[in-house]
Coordinates of C-alpha atoms in Angstrom, one line a residue:
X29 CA 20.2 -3.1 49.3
X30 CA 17.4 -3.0 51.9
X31 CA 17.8 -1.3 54.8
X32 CA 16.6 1.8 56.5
X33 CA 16.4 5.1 55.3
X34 CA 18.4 6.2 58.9
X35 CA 21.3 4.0 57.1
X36 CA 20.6 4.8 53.4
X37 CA 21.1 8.9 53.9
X38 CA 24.2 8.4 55.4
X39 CA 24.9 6.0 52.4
X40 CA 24.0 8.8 50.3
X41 CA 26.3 11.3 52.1
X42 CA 29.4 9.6 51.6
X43 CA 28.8 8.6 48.3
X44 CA 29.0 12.6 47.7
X45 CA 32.2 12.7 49.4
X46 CA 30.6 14.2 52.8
X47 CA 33.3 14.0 55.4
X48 CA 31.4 16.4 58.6
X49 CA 27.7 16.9 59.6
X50 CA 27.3 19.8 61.6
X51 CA 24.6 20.0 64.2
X52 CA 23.1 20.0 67.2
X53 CA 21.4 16.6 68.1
X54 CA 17.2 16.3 68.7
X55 CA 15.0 13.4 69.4
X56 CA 13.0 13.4 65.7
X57 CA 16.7 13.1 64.6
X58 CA 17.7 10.1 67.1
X59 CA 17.0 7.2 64.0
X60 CA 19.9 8.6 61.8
X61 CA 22.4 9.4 64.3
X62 CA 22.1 6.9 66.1
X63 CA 22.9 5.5 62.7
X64 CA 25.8 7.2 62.2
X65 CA 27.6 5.9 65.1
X66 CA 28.5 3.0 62.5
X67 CA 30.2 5.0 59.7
X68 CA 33.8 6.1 60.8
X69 CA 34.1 8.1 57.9
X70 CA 31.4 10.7 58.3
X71 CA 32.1 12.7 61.3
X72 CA 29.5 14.0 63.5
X73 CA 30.9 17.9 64.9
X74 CA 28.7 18.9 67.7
X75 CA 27.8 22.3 68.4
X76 CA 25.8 23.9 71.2
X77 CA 23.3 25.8 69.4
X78 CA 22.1 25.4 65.4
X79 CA 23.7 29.3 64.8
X80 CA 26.8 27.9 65.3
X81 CA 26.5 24.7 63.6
X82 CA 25.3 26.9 60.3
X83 CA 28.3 29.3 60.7
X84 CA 30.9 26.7 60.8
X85 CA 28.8 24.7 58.0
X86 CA 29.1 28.3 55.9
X87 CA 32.9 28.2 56.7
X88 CA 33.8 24.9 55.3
X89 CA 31.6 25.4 52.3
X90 CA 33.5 28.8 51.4
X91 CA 36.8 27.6 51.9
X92 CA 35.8 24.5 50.1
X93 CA 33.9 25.4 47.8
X94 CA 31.8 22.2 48.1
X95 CA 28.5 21.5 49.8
X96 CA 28.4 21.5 53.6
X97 CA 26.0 18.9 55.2
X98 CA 24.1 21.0 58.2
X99 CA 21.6 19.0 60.8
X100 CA 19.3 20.8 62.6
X101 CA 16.3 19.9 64.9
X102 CA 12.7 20.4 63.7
X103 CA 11.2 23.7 63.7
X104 CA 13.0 24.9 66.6
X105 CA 16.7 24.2 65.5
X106 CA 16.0 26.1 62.3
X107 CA 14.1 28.9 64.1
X108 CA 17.8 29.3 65.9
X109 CA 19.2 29.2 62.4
X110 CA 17.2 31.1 60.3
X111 CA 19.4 34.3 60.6
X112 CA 22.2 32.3 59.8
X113 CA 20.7 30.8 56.9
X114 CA 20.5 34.2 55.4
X115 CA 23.7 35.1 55.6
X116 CA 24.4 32.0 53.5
X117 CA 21.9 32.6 51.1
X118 CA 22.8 36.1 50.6
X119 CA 26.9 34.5 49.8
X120 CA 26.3 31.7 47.9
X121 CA 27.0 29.1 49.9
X122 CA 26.2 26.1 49.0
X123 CA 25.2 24.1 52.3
X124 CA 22.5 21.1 52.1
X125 CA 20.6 21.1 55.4
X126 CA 18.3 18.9 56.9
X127 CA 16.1 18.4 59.6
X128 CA 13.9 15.8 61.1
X129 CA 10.3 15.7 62.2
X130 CA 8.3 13.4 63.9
X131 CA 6.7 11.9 61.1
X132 CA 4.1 12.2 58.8
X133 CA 1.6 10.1 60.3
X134 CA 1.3 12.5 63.1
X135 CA 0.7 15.4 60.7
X136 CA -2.9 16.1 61.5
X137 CA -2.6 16.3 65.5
X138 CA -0.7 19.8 65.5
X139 CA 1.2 18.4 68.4
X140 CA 4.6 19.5 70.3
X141 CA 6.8 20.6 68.0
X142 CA 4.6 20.6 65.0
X143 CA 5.5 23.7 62.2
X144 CA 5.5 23.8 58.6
X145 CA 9.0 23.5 58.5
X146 CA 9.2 23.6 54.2
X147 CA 7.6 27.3 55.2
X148 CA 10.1 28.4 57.0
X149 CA 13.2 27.4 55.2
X150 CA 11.8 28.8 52.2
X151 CA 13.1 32.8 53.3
X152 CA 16.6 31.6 53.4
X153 CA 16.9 29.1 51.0
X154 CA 16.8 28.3 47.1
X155 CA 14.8 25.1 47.5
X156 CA 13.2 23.5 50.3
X157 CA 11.3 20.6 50.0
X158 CA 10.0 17.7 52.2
X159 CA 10.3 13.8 51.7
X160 CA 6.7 12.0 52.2
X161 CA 7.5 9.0 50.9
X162 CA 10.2 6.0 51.7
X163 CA 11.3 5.5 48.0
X164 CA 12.2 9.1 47.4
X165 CA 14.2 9.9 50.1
X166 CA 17.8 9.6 48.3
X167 CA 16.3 11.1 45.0
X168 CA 15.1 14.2 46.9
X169 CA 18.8 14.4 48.8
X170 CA 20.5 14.0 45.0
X171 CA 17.9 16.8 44.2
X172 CA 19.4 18.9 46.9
X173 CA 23.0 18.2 46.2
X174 CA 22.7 19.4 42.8
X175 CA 20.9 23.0 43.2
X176 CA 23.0 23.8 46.5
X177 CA 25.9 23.7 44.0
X178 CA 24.1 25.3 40.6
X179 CA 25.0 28.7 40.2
X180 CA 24.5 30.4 42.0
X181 CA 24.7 28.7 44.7
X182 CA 23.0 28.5 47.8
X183 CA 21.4 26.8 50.7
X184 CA 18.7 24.0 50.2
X185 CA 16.4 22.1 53.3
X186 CA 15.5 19.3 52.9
X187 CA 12.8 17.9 56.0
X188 CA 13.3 14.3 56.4
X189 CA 10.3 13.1 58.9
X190 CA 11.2 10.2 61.4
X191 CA 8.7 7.4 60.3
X192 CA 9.7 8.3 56.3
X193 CA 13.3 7.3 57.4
X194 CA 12.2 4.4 59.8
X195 CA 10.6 2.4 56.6
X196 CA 12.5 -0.1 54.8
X197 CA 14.7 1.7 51.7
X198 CA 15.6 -0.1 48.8
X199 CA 16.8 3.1 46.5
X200 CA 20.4 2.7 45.2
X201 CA 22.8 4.9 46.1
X202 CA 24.6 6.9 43.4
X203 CA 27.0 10.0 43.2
X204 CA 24.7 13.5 43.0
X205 CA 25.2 15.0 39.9
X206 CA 27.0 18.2 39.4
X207 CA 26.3 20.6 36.8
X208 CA 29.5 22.7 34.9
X209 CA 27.9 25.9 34.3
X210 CA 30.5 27.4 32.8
X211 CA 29.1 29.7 30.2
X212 CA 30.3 32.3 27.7
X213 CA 28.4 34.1 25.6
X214 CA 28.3 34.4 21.9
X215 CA 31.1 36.1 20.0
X216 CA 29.1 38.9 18.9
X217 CA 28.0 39.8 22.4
X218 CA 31.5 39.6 23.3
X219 CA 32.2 41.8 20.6
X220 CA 29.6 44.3 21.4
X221 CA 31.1 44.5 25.5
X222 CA 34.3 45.2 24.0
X223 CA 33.1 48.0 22.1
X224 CA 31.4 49.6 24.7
X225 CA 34.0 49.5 26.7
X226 CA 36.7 50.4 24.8
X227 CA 37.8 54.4 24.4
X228 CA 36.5 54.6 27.8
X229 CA 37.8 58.3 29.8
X230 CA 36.7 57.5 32.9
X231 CA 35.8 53.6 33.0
X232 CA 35.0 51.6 36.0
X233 CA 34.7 47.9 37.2
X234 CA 32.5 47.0 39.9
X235 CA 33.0 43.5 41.1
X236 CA 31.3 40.6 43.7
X237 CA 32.4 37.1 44.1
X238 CA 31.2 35.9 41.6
X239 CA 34.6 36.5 40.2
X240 CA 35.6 34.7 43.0
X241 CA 33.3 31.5 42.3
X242 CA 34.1 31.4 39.0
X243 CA 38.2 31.5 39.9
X244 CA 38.1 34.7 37.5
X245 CA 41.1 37.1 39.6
X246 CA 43.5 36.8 37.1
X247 CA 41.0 37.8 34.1
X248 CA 39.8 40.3 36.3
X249 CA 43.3 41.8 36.4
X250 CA 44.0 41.7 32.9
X251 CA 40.5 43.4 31.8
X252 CA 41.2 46.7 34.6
X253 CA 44.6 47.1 33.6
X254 CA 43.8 47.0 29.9
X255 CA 41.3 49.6 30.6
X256 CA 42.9 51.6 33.4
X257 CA 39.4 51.3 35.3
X258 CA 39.5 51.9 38.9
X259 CA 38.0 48.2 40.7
X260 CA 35.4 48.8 43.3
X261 CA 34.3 45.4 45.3
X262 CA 30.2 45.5 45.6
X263 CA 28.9 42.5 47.7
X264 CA 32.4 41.7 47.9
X265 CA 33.8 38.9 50.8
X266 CA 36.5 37.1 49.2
X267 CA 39.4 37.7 46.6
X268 CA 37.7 38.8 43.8
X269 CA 41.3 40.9 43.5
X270 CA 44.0 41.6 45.5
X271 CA 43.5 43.9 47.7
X272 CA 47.2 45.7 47.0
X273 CA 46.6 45.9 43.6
X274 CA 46.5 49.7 42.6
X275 CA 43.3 50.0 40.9
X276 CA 41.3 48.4 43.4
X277 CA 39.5 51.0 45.7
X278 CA 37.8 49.1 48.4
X279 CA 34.4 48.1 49.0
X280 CA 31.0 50.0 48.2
X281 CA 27.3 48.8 48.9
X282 CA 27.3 47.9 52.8
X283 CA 25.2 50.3 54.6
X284 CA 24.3 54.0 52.7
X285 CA 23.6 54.3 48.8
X286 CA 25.3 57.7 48.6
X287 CA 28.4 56.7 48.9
X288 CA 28.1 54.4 46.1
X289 CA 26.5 56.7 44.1
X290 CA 29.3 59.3 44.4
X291 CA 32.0 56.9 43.6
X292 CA 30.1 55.9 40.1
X293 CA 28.4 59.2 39.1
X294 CA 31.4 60.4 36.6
X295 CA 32.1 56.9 34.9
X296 CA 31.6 57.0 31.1
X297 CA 31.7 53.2 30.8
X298 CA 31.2 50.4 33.8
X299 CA 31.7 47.0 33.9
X300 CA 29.4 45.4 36.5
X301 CA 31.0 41.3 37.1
X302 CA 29.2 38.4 39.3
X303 CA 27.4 40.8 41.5
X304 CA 24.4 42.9 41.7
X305 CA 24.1 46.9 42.3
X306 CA 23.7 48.0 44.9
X307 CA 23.1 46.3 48.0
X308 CA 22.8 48.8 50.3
X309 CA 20.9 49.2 53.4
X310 CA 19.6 52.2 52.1
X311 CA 19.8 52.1 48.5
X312 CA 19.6 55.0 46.5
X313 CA 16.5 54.5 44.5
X314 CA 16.8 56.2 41.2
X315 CA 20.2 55.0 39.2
X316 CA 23.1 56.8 40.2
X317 CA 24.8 56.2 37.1
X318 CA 25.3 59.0 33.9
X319 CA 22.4 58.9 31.5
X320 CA 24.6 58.5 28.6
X321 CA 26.9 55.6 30.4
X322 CA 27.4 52.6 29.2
X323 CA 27.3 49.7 31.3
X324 CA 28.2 45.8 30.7
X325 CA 26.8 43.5 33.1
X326 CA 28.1 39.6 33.6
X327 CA 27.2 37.3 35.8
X328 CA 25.5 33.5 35.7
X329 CA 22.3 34.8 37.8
X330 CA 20.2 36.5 35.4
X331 CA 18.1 37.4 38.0
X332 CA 20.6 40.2 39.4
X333 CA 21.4 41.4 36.3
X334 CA 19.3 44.8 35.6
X335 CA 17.5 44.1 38.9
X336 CA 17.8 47.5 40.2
X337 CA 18.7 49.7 37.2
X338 CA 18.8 49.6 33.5
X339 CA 22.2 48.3 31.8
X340 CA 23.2 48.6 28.0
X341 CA 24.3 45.2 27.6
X342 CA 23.8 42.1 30.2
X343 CA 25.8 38.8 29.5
X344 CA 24.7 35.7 31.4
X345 CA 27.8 33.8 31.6
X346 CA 30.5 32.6 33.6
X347 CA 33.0 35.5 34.7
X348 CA 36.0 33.9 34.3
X349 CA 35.5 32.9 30.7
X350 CA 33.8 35.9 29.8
X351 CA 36.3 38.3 31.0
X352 CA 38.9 36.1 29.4
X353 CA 37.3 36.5 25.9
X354 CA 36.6 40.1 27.0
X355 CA 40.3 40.8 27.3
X356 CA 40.9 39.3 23.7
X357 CA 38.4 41.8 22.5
X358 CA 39.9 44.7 23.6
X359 CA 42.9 43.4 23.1
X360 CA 41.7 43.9 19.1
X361 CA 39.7 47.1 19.6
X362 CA 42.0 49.1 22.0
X363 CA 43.9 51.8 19.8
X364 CA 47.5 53.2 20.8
X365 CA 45.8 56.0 22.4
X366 CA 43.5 54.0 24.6
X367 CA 46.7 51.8 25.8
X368 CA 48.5 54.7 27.0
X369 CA 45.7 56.6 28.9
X370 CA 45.0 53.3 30.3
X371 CA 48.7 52.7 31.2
X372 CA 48.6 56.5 32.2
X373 CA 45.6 55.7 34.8
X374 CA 47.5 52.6 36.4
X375 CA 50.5 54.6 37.0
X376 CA 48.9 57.3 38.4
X377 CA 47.0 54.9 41.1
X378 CA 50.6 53.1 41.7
X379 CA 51.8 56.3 42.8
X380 CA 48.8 57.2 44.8
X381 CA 48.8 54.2 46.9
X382 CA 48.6 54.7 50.1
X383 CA 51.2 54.0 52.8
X384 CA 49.4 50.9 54.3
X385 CA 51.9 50.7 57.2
X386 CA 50.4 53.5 58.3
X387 CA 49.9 53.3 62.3
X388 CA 48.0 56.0 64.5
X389 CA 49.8 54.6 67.4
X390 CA 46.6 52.9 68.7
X391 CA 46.9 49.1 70.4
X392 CA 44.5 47.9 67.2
X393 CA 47.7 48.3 65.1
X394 CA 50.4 47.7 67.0
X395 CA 48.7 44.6 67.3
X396 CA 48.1 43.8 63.5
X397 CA 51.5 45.2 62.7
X398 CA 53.1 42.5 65.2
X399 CA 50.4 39.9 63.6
X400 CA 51.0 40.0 60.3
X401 CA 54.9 40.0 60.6
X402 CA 54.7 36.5 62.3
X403 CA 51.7 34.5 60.7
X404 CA 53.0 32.8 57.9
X405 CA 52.0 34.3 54.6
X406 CA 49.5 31.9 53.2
X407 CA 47.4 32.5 56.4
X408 CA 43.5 32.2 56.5
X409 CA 41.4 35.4 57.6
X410 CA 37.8 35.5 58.8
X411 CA 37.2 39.1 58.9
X412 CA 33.8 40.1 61.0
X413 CA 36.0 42.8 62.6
X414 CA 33.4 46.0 61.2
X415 CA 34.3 48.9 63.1
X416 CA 38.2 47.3 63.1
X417 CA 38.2 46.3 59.4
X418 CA 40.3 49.2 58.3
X419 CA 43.1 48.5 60.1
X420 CA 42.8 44.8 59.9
X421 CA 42.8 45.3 55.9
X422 CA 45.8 47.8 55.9
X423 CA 48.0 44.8 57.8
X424 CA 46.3 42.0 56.8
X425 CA 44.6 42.4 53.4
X426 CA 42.7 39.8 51.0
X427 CA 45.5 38.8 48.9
X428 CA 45.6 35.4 47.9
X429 CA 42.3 33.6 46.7
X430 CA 40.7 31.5 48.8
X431 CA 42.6 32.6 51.9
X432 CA 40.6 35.2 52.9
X433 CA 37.2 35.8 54.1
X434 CA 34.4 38.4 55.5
X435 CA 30.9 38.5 56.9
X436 CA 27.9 39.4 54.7
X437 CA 24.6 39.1 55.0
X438 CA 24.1 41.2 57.9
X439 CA 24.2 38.6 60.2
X440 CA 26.4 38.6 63.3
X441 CA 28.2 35.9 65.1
X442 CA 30.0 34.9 61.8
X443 CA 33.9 35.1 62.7
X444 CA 34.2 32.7 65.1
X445 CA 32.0 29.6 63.2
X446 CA 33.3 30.7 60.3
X447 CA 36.8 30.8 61.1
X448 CA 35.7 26.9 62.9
X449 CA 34.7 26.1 59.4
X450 CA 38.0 27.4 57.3
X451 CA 40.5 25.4 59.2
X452 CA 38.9 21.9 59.3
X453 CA 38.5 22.7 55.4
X454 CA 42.1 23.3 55.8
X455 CA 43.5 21.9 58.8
X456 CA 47.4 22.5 57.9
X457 CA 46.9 26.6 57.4
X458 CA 47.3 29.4 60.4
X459 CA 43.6 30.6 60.4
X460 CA 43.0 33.2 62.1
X461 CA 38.9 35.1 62.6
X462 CA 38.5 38.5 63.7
X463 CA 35.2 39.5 65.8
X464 CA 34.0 42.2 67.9
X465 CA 32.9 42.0 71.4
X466 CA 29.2 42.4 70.2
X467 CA 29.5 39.9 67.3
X468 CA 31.1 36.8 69.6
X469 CA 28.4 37.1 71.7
X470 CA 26.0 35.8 69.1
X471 CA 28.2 32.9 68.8
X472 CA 31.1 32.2 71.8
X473 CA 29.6 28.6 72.5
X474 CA 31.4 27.9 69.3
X475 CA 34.6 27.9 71.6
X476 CA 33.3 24.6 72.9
X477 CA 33.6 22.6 69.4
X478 CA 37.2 24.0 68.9
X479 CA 38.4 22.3 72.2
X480 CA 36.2 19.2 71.6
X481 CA 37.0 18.2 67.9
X482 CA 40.7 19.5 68.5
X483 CA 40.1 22.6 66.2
X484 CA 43.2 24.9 65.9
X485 CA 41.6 28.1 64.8
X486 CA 42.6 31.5 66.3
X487 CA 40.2 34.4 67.5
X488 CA 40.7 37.9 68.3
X489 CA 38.2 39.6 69.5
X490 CA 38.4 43.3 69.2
X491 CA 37.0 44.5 72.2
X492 CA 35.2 48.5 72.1
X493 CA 33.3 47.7 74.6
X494 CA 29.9 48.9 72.5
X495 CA 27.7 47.9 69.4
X496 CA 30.5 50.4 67.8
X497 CA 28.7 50.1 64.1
X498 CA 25.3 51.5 65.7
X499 CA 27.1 54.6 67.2
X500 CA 28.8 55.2 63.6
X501 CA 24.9 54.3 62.1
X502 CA 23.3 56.9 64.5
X503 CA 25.5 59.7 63.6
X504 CA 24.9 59.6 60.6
X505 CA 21.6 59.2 61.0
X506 CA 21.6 62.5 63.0
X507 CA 23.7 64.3 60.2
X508 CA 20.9 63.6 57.7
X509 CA 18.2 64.7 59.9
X510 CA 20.2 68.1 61.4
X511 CA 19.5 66.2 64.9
X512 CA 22.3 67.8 67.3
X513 CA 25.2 64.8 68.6
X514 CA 24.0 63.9 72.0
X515 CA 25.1 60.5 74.0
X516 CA 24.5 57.2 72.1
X517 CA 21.5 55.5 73.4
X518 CA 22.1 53.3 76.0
X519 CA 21.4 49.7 74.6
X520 CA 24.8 50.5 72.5
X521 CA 27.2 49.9 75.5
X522 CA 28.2 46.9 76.4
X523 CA 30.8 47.9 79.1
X524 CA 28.8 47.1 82.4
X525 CA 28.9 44.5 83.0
X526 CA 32.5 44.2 81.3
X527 CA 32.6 40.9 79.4
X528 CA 35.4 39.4 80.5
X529 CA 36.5 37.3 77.2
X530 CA 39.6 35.6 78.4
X531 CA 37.8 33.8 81.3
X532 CA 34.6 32.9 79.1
X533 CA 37.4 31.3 76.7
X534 CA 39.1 29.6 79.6
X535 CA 35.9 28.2 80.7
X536 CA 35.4 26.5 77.7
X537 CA 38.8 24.9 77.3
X538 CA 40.4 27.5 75.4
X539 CA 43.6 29.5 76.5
X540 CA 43.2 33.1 76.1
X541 CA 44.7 36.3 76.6
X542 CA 43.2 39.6 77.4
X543 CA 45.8 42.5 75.7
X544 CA 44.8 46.3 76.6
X545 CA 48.7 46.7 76.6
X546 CA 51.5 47.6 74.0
X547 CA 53.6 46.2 76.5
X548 CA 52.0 42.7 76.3
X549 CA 51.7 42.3 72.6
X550 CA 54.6 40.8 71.0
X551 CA 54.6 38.1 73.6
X552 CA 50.7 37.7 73.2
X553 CA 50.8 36.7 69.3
X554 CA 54.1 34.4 70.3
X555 CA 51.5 32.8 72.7
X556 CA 49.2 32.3 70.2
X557 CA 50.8 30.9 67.8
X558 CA 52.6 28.6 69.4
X559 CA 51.0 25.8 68.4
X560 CA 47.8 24.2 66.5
X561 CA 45.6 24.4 69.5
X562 CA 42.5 26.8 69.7
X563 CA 43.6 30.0 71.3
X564 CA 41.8 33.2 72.1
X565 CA 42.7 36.9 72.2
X566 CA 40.7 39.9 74.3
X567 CA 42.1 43.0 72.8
X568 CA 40.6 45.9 73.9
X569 CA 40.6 48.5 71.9
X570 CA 39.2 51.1 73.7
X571 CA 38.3 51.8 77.2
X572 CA 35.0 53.6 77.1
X573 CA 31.8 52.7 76.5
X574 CA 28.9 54.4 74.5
X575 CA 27.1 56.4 77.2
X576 CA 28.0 60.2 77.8

């Protein structure tokens, strides 16, 4: 049982089914991976900067839904991550991250390196902590395991310091503990929802992933349809619902509270589920719902229910199971009338629907179209596309749980990590991840970890040549202020120098393609997907830049 704490975390790791650690190697972290180089069945997947490491760490835990192990090296190594870190705080994702120090002992000599590292994490994590003593170190990690995977989940840091894991360990290794939170609420509160909701004239569902955590879609269905409620996704980046389904109306609560509050302000009834409203940018700051609405909230965080504005009735409780027991309500409450203005409402968005095949002739769909009709149709999507999302979603929408993905958080660099992170979780799927010109740039290193762990993930990156979300930002920002349109500023462009994707890729081992063609496309997805092997795509889909 003795032996050091270097050998006893790993213990620990694989006794929670860990199968990757992803990280960038330091010195204060030499003891344990040097370590590791003696367990085959915990694979090490180098990265060339901690971003990177913590977007493909937030990949494989979304995909998996388990917790992702992510190293990173003393206070610098989670400086590079902290922006990362908030991205996967802000979605839930449960990733256990550690970093070493030098030791305790040299605590008081403020020497190289030195930073309160506990302080840092904190920001961008549910629980950070720091091990101080040899006999707690797999306690602490168990600790960590646990509330990365309590709802709602979320990051935890645990700082493991050099000489702590040099000592002699004698703990025993056991399994972490995972807690079933499923939850439903009372009858009578179930009741009262039903209530509430049913008669509804104008109801509406606003939904995150929550729904999506708690494997809910199908429940989700069943409660919109009954009550003919149009679906709005809020803090929405996975398959709450699918995104064909007539009653779901796209995504609210990225950038500019208006918009949300226009889509809510007539609803007579709204059912809020594993989300919070709103989280805007710019929120609007008085509730933009109707005084007299009523409004069910249900979600396992507390905390985000009511945050921002007042509901009539908050449930905290597992979506899933709530909704299910929410449909058998209404079921009984629902009178004849109420089914057929429902069914009336359902119809009426069936025949609304838009033509999704829609194509404005542009090289950003004729490359989707010719996309989607040969990836196979259980294909994997990382969507940090932004300014490209619309057509992306018209050929290539969320449909099937689990399969699809977007950024959030505000964070960029996410598509190409992430999409790293999707296919090892699922190594026999086509995944594909969509970034922009800007966004890659935060992150293209991650090339180099495709080619040398033989990852077989597919990028396009959708190439405007500018920060394109900034010029859309600054004109409206202009609109609200009367300001007349003038050129965008400058730092916006990114066409000079022009980054020439294709060759970076190359560079790194990757074969890539630049597209700026019709001509070229068919042949370019063939190319592509041709075979399991990392390939990139430069499509450029425009030629100008953002100066005048």
């Amino acid at each position: 049982m003795a032996r050091q704490g270097n050998a006893a975390i790993i213990e620990q790791f694989l006794a929670d089914g860990i199968p990757f650690m992803f990280g960038n190697p330091g010195t204060v972290e030499q003891g344990f991976l040097d370590a590791l180089e003696n367990y085959d069945d915990l694979q090490y997947i180098l990265t060339l900067q901690e971003t990177v490491a913590a977007g493909i760490a937030d990949g494989y835990a979304r995909a998996t839904g388990r917790p992702a192990l992510l190293q990173l090296h003393s206070g610098v190594g989670l400086g590079n991550a902290i922006g990362m870190l908030y991205q996967a705080k802000r979605g839930h994702s449960p990733l256990v991250v550690i970093a070493g120090e030098s030791g305790v002992k040299y605590e008081s000599m403020d020497a190289q390196m030195a930073a309160d590292l506990v302080a840092m994490a904190k920001p961008v994590t549910k629980y950070a902590t720091r091990v101080t003593d040899p006999g707690s170190v797999l306690r602490t990690l168990r600790r960590a395991m646990k509330m990365a995977m309590t709802a709602p989940r979320g990051p935890v840091f645990v700082s493991l310091p050099m000489d702590v894991l040099d000592a002699v360990n004698t703990e025993p290794v056991l399994p972490s503990t995972f807690l079933d939170t499923r939850a439903l609420p009372v009858p009578s509160l179930v009741e009262q929802a039903a209530e509430l909701l049913a008669g509804a004239e104008r109801p509406l569902v606003l939904v995150g992933d929550g729904v999506s955590a708690s494997g809910g879609q199908d429940e989700l269905v069943l409660v919109a349809e009954q009550l003919g409620a149009d679906v709005w996704g809020v803090d929405f980046s996975e398959v709450n619902l699918d995104a064909r389904h007539p009653l779901y109306r796209g995504q609210l609560g990225h950038m500019f509270g208006e918009v949300s509050a226009d889509v809510v302000k007539d609803a007579d009834a709204v059912l809020i589920v594993g989300t919070y409203v709103f989280p805007e940018v710019f929120p609007v700051l008085s509730s933009p719902f109707r005084d007299d609405a009523k409004i069910v909230h249900i979600d396992l965080d507390g905390y985000e229910i009511a945050k921002n504005h007042p509901v009539t009735l908050g449930l905290v409780a597992d979506p899933k199971a709530s909704l299910a027991a929410l449909a058998d309500g209404l079921d009984e409450r629902l009178s004849a009338e109420d089914r057929a203005n429902a069914a009336e409402r359902l119809e009426a968005r069936r025949r609304a629907q838009p033509d999704r095949s829609a194509d404005d002739g542009s090289l950003l769909h004729a490359f989707l179209r010719e996309l989607a009709a040969q990836v196979p149709e259980d294909v994997m999507v990382f969507d940090e596309a932004l300014t490209a999302a619309g057509p992306l979603n018209a050929h290539l929408p969320g449909r099937l749980p689990g399969h699809w993905f977007s950024t959030r958080g505000g964070s960029l660099g996410v598509g190409i990590p992430g999409a790293l992170g999707i296919k090892l979780a699922h190594p026999d799927k086509t995944v594909l991840g969509f970034t922009g010109d800007g966004g890659s740039m935060y992150t293209i290193q991650a090339l180099y970890t495709a080619v040398r762990h033989g990852i077989g993930a597919k990028f396009v990156i959708c190439n405007n040549r500018s920060y394109k979300l900034l010029d859309l930002n600054i004109e409206q920002y202009w609109r609200e202020r009367d300001i007349p349109e003038h050129a965008h500023p400058t730092p916006f462009d990114l066409s000079d120098p022009d980054l020439g994707f294709a060759e970076i890729a190359r560079g790194f081992g990757v074969n890539a393609l630049r597209v700026d063609d019709h001509e070229q496309v068919t042949e370019a997805v063939k190319r592509m997907l041709a075979d399991d092997k990392p390939f990139l795509i430069d499509l450029r889909t425009t030629e100008g830049g953002s100066r005048g």
